[in-house]
Amino acid sequence: MKEIQIRKYGEKDIPAMVKIWNEVVEDGIAFPQLKVLTEESGREFFAQQTYCGVAEDEAGEVLGLYILHPNNVGRCGHICNASYAVSREKRGLHIGEKLVRDCIRQAHEEDFHILQFNAVVASNVHARHLYERIGFHQLGIIPGGFLLKDGTYEDICPYYIEV
């Protein structure tokens, strides 16, 4: 595997970002969204985030991405939320870990104090192990909090880390 760099996204990245994001949405087992993005809606969606990072290899291919934004407003505005997506063909290469670590650094730079994940699906064991290894704390379990693509419900596990 070539060296992977995490950087701020640019306009040229949007088609690849939309493709990767939509793969996760279509899988129906991790993201809460039901509808996929178009290039136009993706451009708007990514522009609304506080920060978007992309993972790219030496050839400039976008392999994954993350979005970072406030989790709440006002007195809870210091808490942020993030989502991560890695291309189906590139999963298992530790790209997600690089994205999460960069996101934690970026959250701190954006003056957030806590990074919270509201809805980590219980069966997403690879993500859960990664978060716990990095130092995230599980807040509990919300029974049946996630509607899977097959129409069944699965537990979700909120996590947080101080940044």
Tab-separated table of C-alpha atoms in Angstrom:
chain	number	residue	atom	x	y	z
A	1	MET	CA	0.000	0.000	0.000
A	2	LYS	CA	1.249	3.429	-0.904
A	3	GLU	CA	1.667	6.117	1.732
A	4	ILE	CA	-1.636	7.630	2.834
A	5	GLN	CA	-2.027	11.324	3.604
A	6	ILE	CA	-4.982	13.009	5.315
A	7	ARG	CA	-5.764	16.526	4.131
A	8	LYS	CA	-8.615	19.012	3.841
A	9	TYR	CA	-10.943	18.235	0.970
A	10	GLY	CA	-11.151	20.338	-2.159
A	11	GLU	CA	-13.613	20.733	-5.015
A	12	LYS	CA	-11.842	18.092	-7.109
A	13	ASP	CA	-12.465	15.499	-4.363
A	14	ILE	CA	-16.257	15.779	-4.342
A	15	PRO	CA	-17.056	13.058	-6.944
A	16	ALA	CA	-14.918	10.496	-5.084
A	17	MET	CA	-16.268	11.612	-1.710
A	18	VAL	CA	-19.862	11.238	-2.908
A	19	LYS	CA	-19.103	7.766	-4.289
A	20	ILE	CA	-17.495	6.589	-1.033
A	21	TRP	CA	-20.181	8.192	1.162
A	22	ASN	CA	-22.913	6.548	-0.907
A	23	GLU	CA	-21.295	3.124	-0.569
A	24	VAL	CA	-21.722	3.342	3.206
A	25	VAL	CA	-25.282	4.670	2.927
A	26	GLU	CA	-26.176	1.870	0.477
A	27	ASP	CA	-24.669	-0.772	2.792
A	28	GLY	CA	-27.364	0.266	5.298
A	29	ILE	CA	-25.461	-0.899	8.375
A	30	ALA	CA	-23.558	2.143	9.660
A	31	PHE	CA	-24.866	5.557	8.517
A	32	PRO	CA	-28.365	6.734	9.513
A	33	GLN	CA	-29.018	8.383	6.125
A	34	LEU	CA	-31.551	6.687	3.852
A	35	LYS	CA	-30.850	8.696	0.695
A	36	VAL	CA	-27.639	8.822	-1.296
A	37	LEU	CA	-25.980	12.057	-2.334
A	38	THR	CA	-25.781	13.443	-5.836
A	39	GLU	CA	-22.712	15.410	-6.812
A	40	GLU	CA	-24.729	18.611	-6.302
A	41	SER	CA	-26.210	17.636	-2.919
A	42	GLY	CA	-22.820	16.253	-1.880
A	43	ARG	CA	-21.104	19.534	-2.673
A	44	GLU	CA	-23.629	21.344	-0.473
A	45	PHE	CA	-23.494	18.715	2.304
A	46	PHE	CA	-19.700	18.720	2.568
A	47	ALA	CA	-19.559	22.536	2.445
A	48	GLN	CA	-21.901	22.694	5.478
A	49	GLN	CA	-19.478	20.761	7.693
A	50	THR	CA	-17.012	22.428	10.020
A	51	TYR	CA	-14.255	20.380	8.385
A	52	CYS	CA	-13.955	17.529	5.898
A	53	GLY	CA	-10.801	15.480	5.618
A	54	VAL	CA	-9.883	13.039	2.873
A	55	ALA	CA	-7.404	10.183	2.849
A	56	GLU	CA	-5.451	9.957	-0.372
A	57	ASP	CA	-2.613	7.807	-1.616
A	58	GLU	CA	0.552	9.000	-3.388
A	59	ALA	CA	-1.262	8.880	-6.732
A	60	GLY	CA	-3.929	11.283	-5.435
A	61	GLU	CA	-6.725	8.691	-5.252
A	62	VAL	CA	-9.269	9.473	-2.528
A	63	LEU	CA	-9.590	6.361	-0.331
A	64	GLY	CA	-11.798	7.670	2.460
A	65	LEU	CA	-13.131	10.742	4.188
A	66	TYR	CA	-14.532	12.187	7.370
A	67	ILE	CA	-16.908	14.988	8.227
A	68	LEU	CA	-16.702	17.008	11.450
A	69	HIS	CA	-19.433	19.300	12.762
A	70	PRO	CA	-21.076	20.465	16.000
A	71	ASN	CA	-23.136	17.828	17.778
A	72	ASN	CA	-25.310	20.471	19.405
A	73	VAL	CA	-25.601	24.245	19.887
A	74	GLY	CA	-25.206	26.866	22.587
A	75	ARG	CA	-24.102	25.497	25.938
A	76	CYS	CA	-23.360	22.152	24.300
A	77	GLY	CA	-21.681	23.657	21.228
A	78	HIS	CA	-18.249	22.521	22.430
A	79	ILE	CA	-19.226	18.916	21.598
A	80	CYS	CA	-18.663	17.783	18.033
A	81	ASN	CA	-19.670	14.767	15.985
A	82	ALA	CA	-18.015	13.023	13.061
A	83	SER	CA	-18.641	10.338	10.470
A	84	TYR	CA	-16.078	8.266	8.590
A	85	ALA	CA	-16.266	6.458	5.261
A	86	VAL	CA	-13.668	4.302	3.527
A	87	SER	CA	-13.931	2.997	-0.022
A	88	ARG	CA	-15.151	-0.614	-0.150
A	89	GLU	CA	-12.009	-1.663	-2.015
A	90	LYS	CA	-9.707	-0.097	0.592
A	91	ARG	CA	-11.264	-1.278	3.853
A	92	GLY	CA	-9.037	-3.195	6.248
A	93	LEU	CA	-5.933	-1.108	5.463
A	94	HIS	CA	-6.119	1.052	8.637
A	95	ILE	CA	-7.324	4.091	6.694
A	96	GLY	CA	-10.148	4.527	9.197
A	97	GLU	CA	-7.673	4.833	12.050
A	98	LYS	CA	-5.761	7.564	10.214
A	99	LEU	CA	-9.045	9.400	9.593
A	100	VAL	CA	-10.153	9.147	13.241
A	101	ARG	CA	-6.807	10.313	14.597
A	102	ASP	CA	-6.718	13.263	12.207
A	103	CYS	CA	-10.316	14.101	13.131
A	104	ILE	CA	-9.435	14.212	16.835
A	105	ARG	CA	-6.576	16.601	16.070
A	106	GLN	CA	-8.801	18.734	13.853
A	107	ALA	CA	-11.597	18.809	16.450
A	108	HIS	CA	-9.112	20.241	18.939
A	109	GLU	CA	-7.931	22.825	16.378
A	110	GLU	CA	-11.570	23.830	15.784
A	111	ASP	CA	-11.851	24.447	19.553
A	112	PHE	CA	-14.202	21.576	20.308
A	113	HIS	CA	-13.657	19.865	23.669
A	114	ILE	CA	-15.428	16.533	23.156
A	115	LEU	CA	-15.926	14.322	20.114
A	116	GLN	CA	-19.093	12.260	20.497
A	117	PHE	CA	-20.482	9.513	18.297
A	118	ASN	CA	-24.235	9.237	18.733
A	119	ALA	CA	-24.977	6.040	16.874
A	120	VAL	CA	-22.238	3.433	16.524
A	121	VAL	CA	-24.054	0.278	15.482
A	122	ALA	CA	-23.342	-2.521	17.962
A	123	SER	CA	-22.327	-5.000	15.249
A	124	ASN	CA	-19.741	-2.578	13.832
A	125	VAL	CA	-17.078	-4.332	15.894
A	126	HIS	CA	-14.107	-3.094	13.866
A	127	ALA	CA	-15.053	0.536	14.474
A	128	ARG	CA	-15.874	-0.097	18.121
A	129	HIS	CA	-12.524	-1.819	18.753
A	130	LEU	CA	-10.726	1.035	17.007
A	131	TYR	CA	-12.498	3.701	19.055
A	132	GLU	CA	-11.820	1.875	22.318
A	133	ARG	CA	-8.145	1.315	21.419
A	134	ILE	CA	-7.748	5.040	20.695
A	135	GLY	CA	-9.337	5.965	24.037
A	136	PHE	CA	-13.023	6.588	23.381
A	137	HIS	CA	-15.446	5.708	26.179
A	138	GLN	CA	-18.743	3.961	25.565
A	139	LEU	CA	-21.675	5.772	27.156
A	140	GLY	CA	-24.072	2.842	27.219
A	141	ILE	CA	-26.412	1.077	24.824
A	142	ILE	CA	-29.563	2.341	23.145
A	143	PRO	CA	-31.661	-0.768	22.442
A	144	GLY	CA	-32.948	-0.981	18.891
A	145	GLY	CA	-31.664	2.486	18.034
A	146	PHE	CA	-30.636	1.763	14.446
A	147	LEU	CA	-32.828	0.623	11.577
A	148	LEU	CA	-30.821	-1.788	9.439
A	149	LYS	CA	-31.291	-2.034	5.677
A	150	ASP	CA	-33.098	-5.358	6.126
A	151	GLY	CA	-35.794	-3.685	8.266
A	152	THR	CA	-34.619	-5.028	11.622
A	153	TYR	CA	-33.408	-2.889	14.511
A	154	GLU	CA	-30.037	-3.112	16.186
A	155	ASP	CA	-28.576	-1.541	19.305
A	156	ILE	CA	-26.389	1.543	19.068
A	157	CYS	CA	-23.516	2.478	21.344
A	158	PRO	CA	-22.690	6.165	21.855
A	159	TYR	CA	-18.981	6.947	22.376
A	160	TYR	CA	-16.989	10.021	23.333
A	161	ILE	CA	-13.423	11.225	23.791
A	162	GLU	CA	-12.063	14.491	25.165
A	163	VAL	CA	-10.057	16.293	22.524
